[in-house]
Amino acid sequence: MVQLSRARTAAAVLATGVMAVSAVFTAPAAVAKGSSTPKPVASFDGPRGVDVDRDGRIVVGAADGTVSLVTDRGRHPKVREIGSVPATGLAPAVAAGRHDKFYALTGGGEPGTGAATLYLLRKGRDAKPIADIAAYQQRDPDPFNQEGEPTESNPFGVAALKDGSVLVADAAGNDLLRVYPNGHIVTVARLKPRTVEVPAGLPPEFDGNPIPPVGTEITAEAVATSVTVGPDGYWYVGELRGFPATPGTSEIWRIKPGTRNAVCNPERPHKGDCRRFADGLTSIVDLAPGSHGSILAVELVQQSWFQWELELVDPPIGGLFRVRPGGSIRELVPGTLILPGGADTAPNGKIYVTGPVFGPGSLSRIG
């Protein structure tokens, strides 16, 4: 089994990607039954984070750090800026809490810089930092780190809970955290690496590092990018999968609410408080609750983030998938999403998606 030292983690790729992309959807391919072509609702620069509150208003995070509230009613949707957080190269993840409280999560950086921080936003007030995730990870190193940087942090996904606490998925820390209103943080679960095989079609080297031959076994980090509360109340975490980002090796984990210090173990996926909900996905960047107990999963690039970084994919088509209990997976609006950043379901059943995550993009509606 072979390991490469830092052949560029997915977290770094997403923080530095600059490919020019101009639209969230392309000419539609065959559309899955029960879905429809995405329809743009509002334009944003590099939109990523998206969450729909109980009133059907959509919260969107853009690349410059602004967080906006979109009301999609009638012919002319309204867009109102709630506030802003430090720009870190990628739009913040966002979540809608109760009582007009909104949360924004900035991407990776050093402690005390405003990066890797969870913020509370309220109308008419400045963004308030609640928790420095990077500082916490300095005291809570990843015991399964494969890159030699166990205290690195790149918080990437966020979900608000009914009790006022917030779940944070850290892509570099490979863990799920819970942040309480007073800023106290606890570790909910750690995601172990997985042994994967080098896929076909990769070049012999990347950034001066040789890439092993096809079929070589490599230990690849989970890269926890996403978290949501499912229709059943359980907490779900999605993986991007680190180098070599082998397609079909991203998992979704189901975690019992209230859990602390669980281990999500690919070698024992059906044991303990963290159990595998689904397997066989690729480069997951967001999760959302779906209908009839399902979970929606967003793939950044269906061939994998690494193949896109190598410029082997053009255009970089991602995907939106409905995953049902038992593991069945069905793609919605196939062939239409370019580098999607996030998705969520409104109370009326419509699905909202954001993207592309780099360059001009939009919030779009499906259904």
PDB file of C-alpha atoms in Angstrom, residues 7 37 52 62 64 69 101 105 123 143 177 199 213 272 285 314 318 331-332 353:
ATOM      1  CA  ALA A   7      -0.431  15.433  -3.165  1.00  0.00           C
ATOM      2  CA  THR A  37     -34.337  21.782 -15.434  1.00  0.00           C
ATOM      3  CA  VAL A  52     -33.796  27.347   3.385  1.00  0.00           C
ATOM      4  CA  ALA A  62     -21.088  34.308  -1.983  1.00  0.00           C
ATOM      5  CA  ASP A  64     -16.814  37.905  -1.349  1.00  0.00           C
ATOM      6  CA  LEU A  69     -31.539  36.263   2.062  1.00  0.00           C
ATOM      7  CA  LYS A 101     -30.496  33.955  13.435  1.00  0.00           C
ATOM      8  CA  LEU A 105     -18.698  29.478   8.336  1.00  0.00           C
ATOM      9  CA  LYS A 123     -30.264  41.824  10.510  1.00  0.00           C
ATOM     10  CA  PRO A 143      -5.378  10.961  15.009  1.00  0.00           C
ATOM     11  CA  LEU A 177     -17.899  19.252  15.629  1.00  0.00           C
ATOM     12  CA  PRO A 199      -8.146   4.982 -10.768  1.00  0.00           C
ATOM     13  CA  PRO A 213       0.105   2.891 -11.267  1.00  0.00           C
ATOM     14  CA  GLY A 272     -21.310   2.138  16.850  1.00  0.00           C
ATOM     15  CA  VAL A 285     -19.556  18.863  -1.166  1.00  0.00           C
ATOM     16  CA  ASP A 314     -14.189  19.708 -19.448  1.00  0.00           C
ATOM     17  CA  GLY A 318     -21.251  17.843 -11.020  1.00  0.00           C
ATOM     18  CA  GLU A 331     -29.516  11.416 -10.065  1.00  0.00           C
ATOM     19  CA  LEU A 332     -31.703  14.500 -10.482  1.00  0.00           C
ATOM     20  CA  VAL A 353     -28.919  24.697  -5.777  1.00  0.00           C
TER      21      VAL A 353
END
